[in-house]
Coordinates of C-alpha atoms and ligand atoms in Angstrom, one line a residue:
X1 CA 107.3 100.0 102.5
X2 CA 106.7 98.0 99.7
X3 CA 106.7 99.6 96.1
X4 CA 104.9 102.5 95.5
X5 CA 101.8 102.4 93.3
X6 CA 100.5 104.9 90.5
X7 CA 97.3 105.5 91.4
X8 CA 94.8 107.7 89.2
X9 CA 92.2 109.4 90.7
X10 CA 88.5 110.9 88.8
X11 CA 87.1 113.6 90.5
X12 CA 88.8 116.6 92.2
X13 CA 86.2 117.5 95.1
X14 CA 86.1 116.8 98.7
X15 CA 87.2 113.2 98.6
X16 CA 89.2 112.9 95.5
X17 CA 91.4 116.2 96.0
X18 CA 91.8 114.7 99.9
X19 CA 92.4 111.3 98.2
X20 CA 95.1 112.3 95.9
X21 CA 97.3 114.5 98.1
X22 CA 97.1 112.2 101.0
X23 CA 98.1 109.0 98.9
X24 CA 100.8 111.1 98.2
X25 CA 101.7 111.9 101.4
X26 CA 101.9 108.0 101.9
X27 CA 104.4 107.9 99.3
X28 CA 102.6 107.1 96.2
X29 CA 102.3 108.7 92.6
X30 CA 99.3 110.0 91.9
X31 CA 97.5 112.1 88.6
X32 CA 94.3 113.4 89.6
X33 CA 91.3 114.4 86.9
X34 CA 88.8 116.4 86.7
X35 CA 86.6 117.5 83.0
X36 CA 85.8 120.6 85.2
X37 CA 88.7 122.6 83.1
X38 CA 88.5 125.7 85.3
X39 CA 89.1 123.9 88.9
X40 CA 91.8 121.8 87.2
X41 CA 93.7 125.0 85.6
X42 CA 93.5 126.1 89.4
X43 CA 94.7 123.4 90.6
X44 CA 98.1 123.9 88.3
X45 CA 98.1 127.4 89.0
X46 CA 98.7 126.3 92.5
X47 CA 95.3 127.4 94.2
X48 CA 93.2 125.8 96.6
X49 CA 90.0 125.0 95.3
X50 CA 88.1 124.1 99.0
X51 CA 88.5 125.4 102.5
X52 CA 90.2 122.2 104.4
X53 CA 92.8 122.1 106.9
X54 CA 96.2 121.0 106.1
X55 CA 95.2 120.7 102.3
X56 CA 97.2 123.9 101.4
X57 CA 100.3 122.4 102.7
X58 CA 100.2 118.9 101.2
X59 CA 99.1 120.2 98.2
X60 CA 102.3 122.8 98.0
X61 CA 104.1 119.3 99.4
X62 CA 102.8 117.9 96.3
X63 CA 101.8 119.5 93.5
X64 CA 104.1 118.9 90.5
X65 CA 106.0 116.2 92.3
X66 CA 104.5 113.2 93.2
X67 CA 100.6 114.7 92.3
X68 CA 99.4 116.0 88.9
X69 CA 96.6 117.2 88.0
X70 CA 94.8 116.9 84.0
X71 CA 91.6 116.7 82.0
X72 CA 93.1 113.8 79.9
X73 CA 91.4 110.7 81.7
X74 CA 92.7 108.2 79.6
X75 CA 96.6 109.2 79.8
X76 CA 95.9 109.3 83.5
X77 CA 94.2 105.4 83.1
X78 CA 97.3 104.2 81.0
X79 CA 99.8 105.6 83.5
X80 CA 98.2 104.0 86.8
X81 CA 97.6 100.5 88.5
X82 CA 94.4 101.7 90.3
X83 CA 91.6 103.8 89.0
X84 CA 90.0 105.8 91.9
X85 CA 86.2 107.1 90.9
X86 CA 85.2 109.8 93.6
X87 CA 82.5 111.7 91.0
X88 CA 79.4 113.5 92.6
X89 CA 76.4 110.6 93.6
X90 CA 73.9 113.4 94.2
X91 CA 70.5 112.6 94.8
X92 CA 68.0 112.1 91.8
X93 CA 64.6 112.5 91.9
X94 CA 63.5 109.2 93.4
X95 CA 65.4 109.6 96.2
X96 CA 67.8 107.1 94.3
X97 CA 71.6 107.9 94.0
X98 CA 71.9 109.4 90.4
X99 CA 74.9 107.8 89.1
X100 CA 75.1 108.4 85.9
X101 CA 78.2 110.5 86.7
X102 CA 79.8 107.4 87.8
X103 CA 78.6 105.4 84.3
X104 CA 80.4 108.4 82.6
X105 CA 83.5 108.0 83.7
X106 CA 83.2 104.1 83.6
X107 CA 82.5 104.3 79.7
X108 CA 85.6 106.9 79.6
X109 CA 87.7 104.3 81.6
X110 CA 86.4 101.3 79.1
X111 CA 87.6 103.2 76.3
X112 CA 91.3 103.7 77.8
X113 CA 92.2 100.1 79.1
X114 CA 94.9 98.7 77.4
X115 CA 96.0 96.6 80.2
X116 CA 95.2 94.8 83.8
X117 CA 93.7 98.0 86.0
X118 CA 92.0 97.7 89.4
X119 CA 88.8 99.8 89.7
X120 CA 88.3 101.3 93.0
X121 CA 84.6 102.9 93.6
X122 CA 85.4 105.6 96.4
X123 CA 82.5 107.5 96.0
X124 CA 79.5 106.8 97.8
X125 CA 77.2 104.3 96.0
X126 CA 73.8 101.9 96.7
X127 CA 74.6 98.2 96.4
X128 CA 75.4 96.4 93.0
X129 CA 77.0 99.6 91.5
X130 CA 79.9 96.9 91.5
X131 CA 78.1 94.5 89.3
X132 CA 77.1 97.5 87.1
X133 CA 80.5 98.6 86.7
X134 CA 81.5 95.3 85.7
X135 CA 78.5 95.3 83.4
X136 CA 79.6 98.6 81.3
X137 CA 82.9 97.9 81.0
X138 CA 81.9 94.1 79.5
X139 CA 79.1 95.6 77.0
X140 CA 81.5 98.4 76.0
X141 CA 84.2 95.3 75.3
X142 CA 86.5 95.6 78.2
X143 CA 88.2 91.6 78.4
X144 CA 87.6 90.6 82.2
X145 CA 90.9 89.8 82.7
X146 CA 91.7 92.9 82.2
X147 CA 90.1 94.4 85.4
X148 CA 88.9 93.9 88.4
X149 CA 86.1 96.5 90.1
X150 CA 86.9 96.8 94.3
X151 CA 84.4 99.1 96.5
X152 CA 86.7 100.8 98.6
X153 CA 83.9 103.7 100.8
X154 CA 85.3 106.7 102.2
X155 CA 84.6 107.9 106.1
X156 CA 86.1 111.3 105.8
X157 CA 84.1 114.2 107.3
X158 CA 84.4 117.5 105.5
X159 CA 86.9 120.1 108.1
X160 CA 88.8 117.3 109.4
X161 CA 89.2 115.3 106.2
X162 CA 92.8 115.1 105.6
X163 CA 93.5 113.7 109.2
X164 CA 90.6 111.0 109.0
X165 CA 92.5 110.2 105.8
X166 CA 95.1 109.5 107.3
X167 CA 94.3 108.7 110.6
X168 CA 91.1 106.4 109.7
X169 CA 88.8 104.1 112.5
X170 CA 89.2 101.4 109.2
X171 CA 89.3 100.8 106.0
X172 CA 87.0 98.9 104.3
X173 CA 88.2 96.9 101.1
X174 CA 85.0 95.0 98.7
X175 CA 87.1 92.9 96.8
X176 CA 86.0 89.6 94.9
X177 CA 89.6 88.3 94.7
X178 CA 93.1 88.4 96.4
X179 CA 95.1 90.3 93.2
X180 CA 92.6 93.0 93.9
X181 CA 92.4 93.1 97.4
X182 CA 96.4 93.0 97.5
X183 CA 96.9 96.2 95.4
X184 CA 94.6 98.2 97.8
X185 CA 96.4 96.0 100.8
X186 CA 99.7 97.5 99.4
X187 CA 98.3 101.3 98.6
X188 CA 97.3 101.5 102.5
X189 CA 99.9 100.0 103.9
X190 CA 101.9 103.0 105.1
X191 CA 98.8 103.4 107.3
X192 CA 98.0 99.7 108.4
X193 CA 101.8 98.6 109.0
X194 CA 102.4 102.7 110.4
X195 CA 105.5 103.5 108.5
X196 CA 103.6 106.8 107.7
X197 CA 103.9 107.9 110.8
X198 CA 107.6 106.9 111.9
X199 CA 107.9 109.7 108.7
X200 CA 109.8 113.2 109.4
X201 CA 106.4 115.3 109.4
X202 CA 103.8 113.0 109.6
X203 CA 101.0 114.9 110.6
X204 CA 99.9 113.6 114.0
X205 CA 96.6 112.2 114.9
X206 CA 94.8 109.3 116.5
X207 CA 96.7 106.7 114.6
X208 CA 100.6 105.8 115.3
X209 CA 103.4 103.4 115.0
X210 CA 101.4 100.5 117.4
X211 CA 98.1 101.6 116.7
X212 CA 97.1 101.3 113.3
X213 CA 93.9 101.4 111.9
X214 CA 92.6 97.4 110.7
X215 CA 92.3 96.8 107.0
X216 CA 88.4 95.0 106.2
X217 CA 88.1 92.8 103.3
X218 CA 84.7 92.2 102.3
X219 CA 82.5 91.2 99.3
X220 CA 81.8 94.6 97.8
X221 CA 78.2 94.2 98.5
X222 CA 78.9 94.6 102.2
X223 CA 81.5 97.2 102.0
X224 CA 78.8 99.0 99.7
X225 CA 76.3 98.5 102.8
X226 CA 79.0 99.2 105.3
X227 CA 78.9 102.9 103.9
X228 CA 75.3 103.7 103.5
X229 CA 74.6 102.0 107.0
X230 CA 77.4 103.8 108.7
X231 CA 75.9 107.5 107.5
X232 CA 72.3 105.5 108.0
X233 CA 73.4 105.4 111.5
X234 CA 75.2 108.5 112.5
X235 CA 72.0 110.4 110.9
X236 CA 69.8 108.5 113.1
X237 CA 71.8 109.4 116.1
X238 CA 71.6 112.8 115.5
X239 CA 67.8 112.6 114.7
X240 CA 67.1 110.5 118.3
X241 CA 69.1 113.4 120.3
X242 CA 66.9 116.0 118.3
X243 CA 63.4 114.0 119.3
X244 CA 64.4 113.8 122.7
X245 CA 65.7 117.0 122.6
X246 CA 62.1 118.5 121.8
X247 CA 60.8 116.4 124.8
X248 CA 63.4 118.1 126.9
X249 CA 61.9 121.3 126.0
X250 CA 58.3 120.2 126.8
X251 CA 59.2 119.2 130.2
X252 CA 62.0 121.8 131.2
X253 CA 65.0 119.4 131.4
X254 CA 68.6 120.4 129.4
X255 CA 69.5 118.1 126.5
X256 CA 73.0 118.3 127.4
X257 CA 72.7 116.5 130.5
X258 CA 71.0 114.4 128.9
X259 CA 73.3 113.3 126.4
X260 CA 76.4 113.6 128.7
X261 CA 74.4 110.8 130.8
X262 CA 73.5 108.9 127.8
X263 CA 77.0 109.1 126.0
X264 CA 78.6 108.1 129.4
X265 CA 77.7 104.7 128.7
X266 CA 80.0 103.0 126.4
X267 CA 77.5 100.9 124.3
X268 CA 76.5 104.3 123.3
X269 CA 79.5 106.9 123.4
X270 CA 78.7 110.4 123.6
X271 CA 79.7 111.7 119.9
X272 CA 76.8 112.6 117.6
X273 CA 75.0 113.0 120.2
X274 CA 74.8 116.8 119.6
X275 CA 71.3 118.9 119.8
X276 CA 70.6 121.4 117.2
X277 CA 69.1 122.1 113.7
X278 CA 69.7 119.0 112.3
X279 CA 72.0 117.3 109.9
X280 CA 72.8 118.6 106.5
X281 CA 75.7 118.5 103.7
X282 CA 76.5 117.0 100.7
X283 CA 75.8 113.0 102.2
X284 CA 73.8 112.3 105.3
X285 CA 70.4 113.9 103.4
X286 CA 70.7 111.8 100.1
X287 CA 72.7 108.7 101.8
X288 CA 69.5 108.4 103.8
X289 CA 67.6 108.4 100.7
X290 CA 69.7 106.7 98.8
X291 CA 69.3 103.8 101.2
X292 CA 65.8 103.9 102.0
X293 CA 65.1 103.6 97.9
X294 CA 67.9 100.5 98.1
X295 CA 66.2 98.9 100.8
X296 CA 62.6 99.8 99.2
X297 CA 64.1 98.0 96.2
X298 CA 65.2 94.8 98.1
X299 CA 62.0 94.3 99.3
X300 CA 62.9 95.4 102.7
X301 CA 60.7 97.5 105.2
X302 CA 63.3 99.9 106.8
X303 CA 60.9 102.6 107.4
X304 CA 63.2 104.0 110.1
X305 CA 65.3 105.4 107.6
X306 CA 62.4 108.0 106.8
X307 CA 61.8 108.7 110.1
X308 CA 65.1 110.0 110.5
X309 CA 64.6 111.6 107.6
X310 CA 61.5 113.2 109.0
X311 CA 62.9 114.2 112.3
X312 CA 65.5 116.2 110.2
X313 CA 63.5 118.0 108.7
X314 CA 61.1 119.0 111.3
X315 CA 64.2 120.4 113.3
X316 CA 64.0 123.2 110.9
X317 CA 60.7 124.4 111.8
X318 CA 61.3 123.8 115.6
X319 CA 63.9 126.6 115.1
X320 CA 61.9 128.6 113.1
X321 CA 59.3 128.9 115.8
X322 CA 61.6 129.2 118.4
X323 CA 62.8 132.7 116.7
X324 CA 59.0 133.5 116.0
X325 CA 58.5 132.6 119.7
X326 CA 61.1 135.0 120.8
X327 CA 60.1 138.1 118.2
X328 CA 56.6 137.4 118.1
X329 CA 56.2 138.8 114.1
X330 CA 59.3 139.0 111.7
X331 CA 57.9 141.4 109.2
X332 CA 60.3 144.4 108.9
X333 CA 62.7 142.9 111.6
X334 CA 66.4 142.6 111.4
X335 CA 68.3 139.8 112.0
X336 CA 71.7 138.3 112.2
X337 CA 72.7 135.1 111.3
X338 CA 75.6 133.9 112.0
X339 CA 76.9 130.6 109.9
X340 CA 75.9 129.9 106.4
X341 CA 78.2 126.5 106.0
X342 CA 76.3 122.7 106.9
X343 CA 78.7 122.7 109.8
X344 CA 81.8 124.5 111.2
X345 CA 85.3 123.9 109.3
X346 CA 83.9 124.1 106.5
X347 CA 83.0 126.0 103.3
X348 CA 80.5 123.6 102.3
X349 CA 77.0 124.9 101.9
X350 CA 75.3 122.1 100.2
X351 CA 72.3 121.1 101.7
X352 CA 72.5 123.6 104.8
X353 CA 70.5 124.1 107.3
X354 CA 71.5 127.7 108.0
X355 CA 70.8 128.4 104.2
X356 CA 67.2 126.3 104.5
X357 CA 66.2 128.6 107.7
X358 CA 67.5 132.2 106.2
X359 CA 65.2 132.0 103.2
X360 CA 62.6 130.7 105.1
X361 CA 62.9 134.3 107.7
X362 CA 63.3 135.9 104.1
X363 CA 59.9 134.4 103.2
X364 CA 58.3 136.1 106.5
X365 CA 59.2 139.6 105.4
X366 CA 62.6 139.5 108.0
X367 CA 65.7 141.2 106.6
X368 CA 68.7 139.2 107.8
X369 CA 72.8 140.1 107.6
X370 CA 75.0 137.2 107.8
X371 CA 77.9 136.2 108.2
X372 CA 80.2 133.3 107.7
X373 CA 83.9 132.9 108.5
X374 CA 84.2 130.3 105.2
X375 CA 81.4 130.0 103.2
X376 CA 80.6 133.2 102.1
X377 CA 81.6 133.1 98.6
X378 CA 79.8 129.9 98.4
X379 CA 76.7 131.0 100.0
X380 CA 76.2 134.0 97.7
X381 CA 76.3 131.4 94.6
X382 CA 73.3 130.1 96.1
X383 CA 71.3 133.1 98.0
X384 CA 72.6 136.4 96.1
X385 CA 72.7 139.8 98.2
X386 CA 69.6 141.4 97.8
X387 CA 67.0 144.6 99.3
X388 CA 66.7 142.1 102.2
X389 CA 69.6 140.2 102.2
X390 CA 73.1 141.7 103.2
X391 CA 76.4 139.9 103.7
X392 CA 78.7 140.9 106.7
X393 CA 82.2 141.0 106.9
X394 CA 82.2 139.9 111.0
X395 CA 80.1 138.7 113.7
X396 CA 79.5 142.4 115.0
X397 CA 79.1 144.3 111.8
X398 CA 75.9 141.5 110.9
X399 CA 75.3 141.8 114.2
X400 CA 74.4 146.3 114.1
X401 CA 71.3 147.2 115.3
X402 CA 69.8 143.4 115.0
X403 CA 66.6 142.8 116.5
X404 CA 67.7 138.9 117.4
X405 CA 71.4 137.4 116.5
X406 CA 70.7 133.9 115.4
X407 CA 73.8 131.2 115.6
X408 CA 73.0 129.0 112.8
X409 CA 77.0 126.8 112.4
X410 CA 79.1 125.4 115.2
X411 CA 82.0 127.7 114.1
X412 CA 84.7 128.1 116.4
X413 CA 84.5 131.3 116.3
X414 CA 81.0 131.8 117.4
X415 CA 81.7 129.9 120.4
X416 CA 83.9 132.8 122.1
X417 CA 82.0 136.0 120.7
X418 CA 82.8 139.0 122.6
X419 CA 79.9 139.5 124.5
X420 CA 80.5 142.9 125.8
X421 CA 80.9 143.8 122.4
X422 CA 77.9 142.0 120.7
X423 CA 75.8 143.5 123.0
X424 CA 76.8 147.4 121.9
X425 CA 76.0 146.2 118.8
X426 CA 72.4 144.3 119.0
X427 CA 69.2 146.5 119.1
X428 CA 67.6 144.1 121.3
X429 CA 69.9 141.3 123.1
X430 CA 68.6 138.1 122.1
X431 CA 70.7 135.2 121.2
X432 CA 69.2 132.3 119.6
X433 CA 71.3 129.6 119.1
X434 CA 70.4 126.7 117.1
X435 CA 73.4 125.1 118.1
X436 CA 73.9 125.0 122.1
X437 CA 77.6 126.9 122.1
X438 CA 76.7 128.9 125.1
X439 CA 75.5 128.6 129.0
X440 CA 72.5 129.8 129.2
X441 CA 74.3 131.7 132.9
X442 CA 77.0 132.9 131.0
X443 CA 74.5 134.7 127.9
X444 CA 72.6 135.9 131.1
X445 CA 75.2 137.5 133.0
X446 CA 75.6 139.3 130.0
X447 CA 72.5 141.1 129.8
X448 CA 70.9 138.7 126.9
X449 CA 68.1 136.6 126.7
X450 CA 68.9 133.0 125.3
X451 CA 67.2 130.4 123.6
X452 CA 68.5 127.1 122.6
X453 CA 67.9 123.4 121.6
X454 CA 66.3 121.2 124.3
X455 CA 67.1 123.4 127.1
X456 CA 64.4 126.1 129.0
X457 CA 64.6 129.3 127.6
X458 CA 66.4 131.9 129.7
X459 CA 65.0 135.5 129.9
X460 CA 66.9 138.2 130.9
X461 CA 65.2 139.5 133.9
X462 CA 64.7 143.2 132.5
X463 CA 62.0 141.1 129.8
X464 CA 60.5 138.5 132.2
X465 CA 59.6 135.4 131.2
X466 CA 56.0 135.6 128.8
X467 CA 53.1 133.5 129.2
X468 CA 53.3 130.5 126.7
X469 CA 52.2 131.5 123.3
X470 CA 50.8 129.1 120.5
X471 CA 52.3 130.7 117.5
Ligands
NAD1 P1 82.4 117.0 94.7 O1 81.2 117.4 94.1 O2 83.1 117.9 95.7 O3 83.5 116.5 93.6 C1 83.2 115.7 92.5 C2 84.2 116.1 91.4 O4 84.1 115.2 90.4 C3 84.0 117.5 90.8 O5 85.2 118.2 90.9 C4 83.5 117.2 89.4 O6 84.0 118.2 88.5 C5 84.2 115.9 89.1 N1 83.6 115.1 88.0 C6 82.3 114.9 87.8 N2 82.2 114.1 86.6 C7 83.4 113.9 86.2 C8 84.0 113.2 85.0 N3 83.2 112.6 84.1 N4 85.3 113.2 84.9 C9 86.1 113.8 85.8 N5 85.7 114.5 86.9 C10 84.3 114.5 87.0 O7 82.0 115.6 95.5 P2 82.6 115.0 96.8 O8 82.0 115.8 98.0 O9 84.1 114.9 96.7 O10 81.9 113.6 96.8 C11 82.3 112.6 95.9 C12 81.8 111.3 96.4 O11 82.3 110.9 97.6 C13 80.2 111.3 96.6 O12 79.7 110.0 96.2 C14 80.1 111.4 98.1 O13 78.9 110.9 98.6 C15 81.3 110.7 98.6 N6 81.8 111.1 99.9 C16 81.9 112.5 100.2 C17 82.3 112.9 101.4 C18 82.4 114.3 101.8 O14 82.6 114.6 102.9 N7 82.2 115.3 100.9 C19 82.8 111.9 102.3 C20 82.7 110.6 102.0 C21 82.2 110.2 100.8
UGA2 C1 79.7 112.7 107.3 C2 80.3 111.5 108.1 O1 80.6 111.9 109.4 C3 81.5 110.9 107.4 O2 82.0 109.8 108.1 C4 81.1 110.6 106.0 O3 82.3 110.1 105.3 C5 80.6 111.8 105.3 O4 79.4 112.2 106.0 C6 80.1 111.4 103.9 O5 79.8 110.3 103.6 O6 80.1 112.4 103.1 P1 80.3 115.3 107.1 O7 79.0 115.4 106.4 O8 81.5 115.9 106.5 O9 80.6 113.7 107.3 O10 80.1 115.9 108.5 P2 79.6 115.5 110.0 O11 80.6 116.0 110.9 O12 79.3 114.0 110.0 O13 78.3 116.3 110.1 C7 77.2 116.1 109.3 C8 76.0 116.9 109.8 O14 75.5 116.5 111.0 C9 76.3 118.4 110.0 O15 75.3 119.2 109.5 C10 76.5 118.5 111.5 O16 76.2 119.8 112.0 C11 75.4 117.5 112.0 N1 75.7 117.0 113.3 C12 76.8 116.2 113.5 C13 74.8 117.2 114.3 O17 73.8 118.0 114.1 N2 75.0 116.7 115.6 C14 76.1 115.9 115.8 O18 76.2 115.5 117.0 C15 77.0 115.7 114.8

């Protein structure tokens, strides 16, 4: 490998905690910061600030030894080569990307060059923010020479992040010039030439020794686009399987055939091709946005984008009414929800759907237990216990004397429920699952009635199946 480099990375989160400890497992030096004191003093302390898998090992690997953590950005400038920004881009009111987190911590960075740094945007941002970081650091003095700004997009998913780190479909690389492009050409190399995973304890993945992931260079306008286009598209696929998972519904055929038949042709691949209540998290929602205001900006008629948009959120309601379907009025009754997190694997409750849909049964006068094998802690920041909110500590205690169990997250866990056992517990056995983890035959043969995404209802014979109801 050639020489290691000192990297410093600002922001602590999902991507820059992932970030630091896996350029460390690459064999780099790295100091992370963060100005949020409290998650940095835990960080020392030797806590885990996020549920992800494999993070509490590397960062025990780690921590202390080849990465540190501090509040003192510009130490952490002076020490490194390349400057990583992975700060919050949440969505601001326009629908634009608010990044005036990311200005922050360029004016911070202006004020601590002393000598040539690369600056590497990792966090998710609209096209130019290049040119606008070059911009600051000129107007706040910076000498050109003494930087270069690279766009350098993340693909990790939340759950699985510290493999697709490490085992990555690309990297992409925005660079305006080959000094620039060579230090991140260097900094991934363990990856791109494999020695990482010739390493004692590599952890294992997709990638290997003979089947590396390819390095991109780009202008950093198209690696900007590459980013928002790739989450552009992913949402969108999830949004076509949802539409045409409605029309399943309307004429009694089952979504997942259909997208086993579709995904079964290559040009299309079956992966996010998966029914349910729709995307949500801390990116797809305001990437989607945040694109759809850059391409409103340039002039360009993308309309698509809120379509997909749209569809996303419509999902919400479909499920809604499916549970009204099912219970006919939710004043007074109980239910269980099961899943508070955006998706499984996670502890991430930003923008989730499960969270969207519980206050909404809240609003109808339903009293709802839930339960979450991650994201409880999280989810009570958010949507505090109250008269008619309760927080479970398993799937069978939410689950007591609940008029309708609702699976809300693809957890694991909620794919191999006890069924003998749930159905003790229930008042009244009716599954509704807003994510397809079951047969239908196998909720049947256990006494329940089942509803799910783009596939007929199934009513256990002792109910009968009801006239159709507008409700
Ligand atoms: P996050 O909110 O989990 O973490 C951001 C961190 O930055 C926080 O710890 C915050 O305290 C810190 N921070 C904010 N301002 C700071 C400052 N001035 N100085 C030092 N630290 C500061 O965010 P995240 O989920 O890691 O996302 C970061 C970026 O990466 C976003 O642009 C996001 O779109 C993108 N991204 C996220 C994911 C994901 O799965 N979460 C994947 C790919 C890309
Ligand atoms: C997503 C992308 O997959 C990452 O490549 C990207 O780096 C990241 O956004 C980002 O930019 O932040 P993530 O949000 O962690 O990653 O999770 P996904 O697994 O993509 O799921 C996103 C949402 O889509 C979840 O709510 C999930 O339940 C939903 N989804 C996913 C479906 O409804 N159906 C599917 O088939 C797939």
């Amino acid at each position: 490998m050639s020489k290691p480099v000192s990297i410093c990375i600002i922001g602590s989160g999902y991507v820059g905690l992932v970030a630091a400890v896996c350029f460390a497992e690459m064999g780099h030096r790295v100091i992370c910061v963060d100005n949020d004191e409290a998650r940095v003093k835990t960080l020392r302390e030797g806590g885990v600030p996020i549920y992800e898998e494999h993070l509490p090992e590397l960062l025990a690997k780690h921590r202390g030894r080849a990465v540190e953590f501090t509040t003192e950005l510009a130490a952490a400038v002076d020490e490194s080569e390349a400057i990583f920004i992975a700060v919050g881009t949440p969505q601001g009111t326009s629908g634009a990307a608010d990044l005036s987190y990311v200005e922050a911590v360029v004016a911070q960075i202006a004020r601590s060059i002393k000598a040539y740094k690369v600056i590497v945007e990792k966090s998710t941002v609209p096209v130019y923010t290049n040119e606008w970081i070059c911009r600051v650091l000129n107007r706040h003095g910076v000498n050109s020479q003494l930087y270069d700004v690279v766009s350098n997009p993340e693909f990790l998913r939340e759950g699985s992040a510290i493999i697709d780190f490490l085992h990555p479909n690309r990297i992409v690389v925005g660079a305006g010039n080959e000094r620039s492009a060579n230090l991140l050409r260097r900094i991934y190399e363990p990856l791109t030439e494999g020695s990482y995973y010739a390493q004692p304890g590599a952890l294992a993945g997709a990638c290997g020794i003979g089947a590396t992931a390819p390095l991109l260079v780009t202008s950093a306008q198209s690696a900007e686009l590459i980013k928002h286009a790739s989450n552009a598209f992913l949402a969108l696929k999830i949004s076509f399987i949802n539409a045409v998972a409605n029309l399943a519904e309307a004429v009694d055929a089952d979504i997942e055939d259909i997208a086993a038949g579709m995904g079964l042709d290559s040009r299309i691949g079956p992966k996010f091709l998966r029914a349910g209540l729709g995307y949500g998290g801390s990116c797809f929602p305001k990437d989607v946005a945040a694109f759809h205001w850059v391409a409103q900006k340039c002039g360009v008629d993308f309309q698509l984008l809120e379509e997909i948009r749209r569809i996303n959120e419509t999902q919400k309601e479909v499920f809604f009414n499916k549970v009204l379907s099912a219970l006919w009025t939710l004043r007074g009754k109980r239910l269980a929800a099961l899943g508070l997190a955006y998706k499984g694997d996670t502890d991430d409750v930003r923008e989730s759907p499960a969270i969207d849909i519980i206050r909404k049964l809240l609003s109808a006068g339903a009293t709802v237990t839930a339960y979450d094998p991650a994201a409880m802690g999280r989810a009570q920041e958010v949507l505090p216990a109250a008269e008619n909110l309760a927080y479970a500590s398993d799937i069978y205690e939410a689950s007591k004397d609940a008029d309708a169990v609702l699976i809300l997250t693809d957890w694991k866990e909620f794919a191999t429920i006890d069924l003998v056992r749930l159905i003790k517990a229930v008042r009244f056995p009716i599954v509704i699952d807003g994510r397809n983890l079951y047969q239908p035959q196998q909720m049947l043969d256990h006494g329940f009635t089942y509803v799910s995404v783009g596939r007929p209802t199934h009513y256990h014979a002792q109910e009968g199946k009801p006239s159709k109801l507008a409700v």
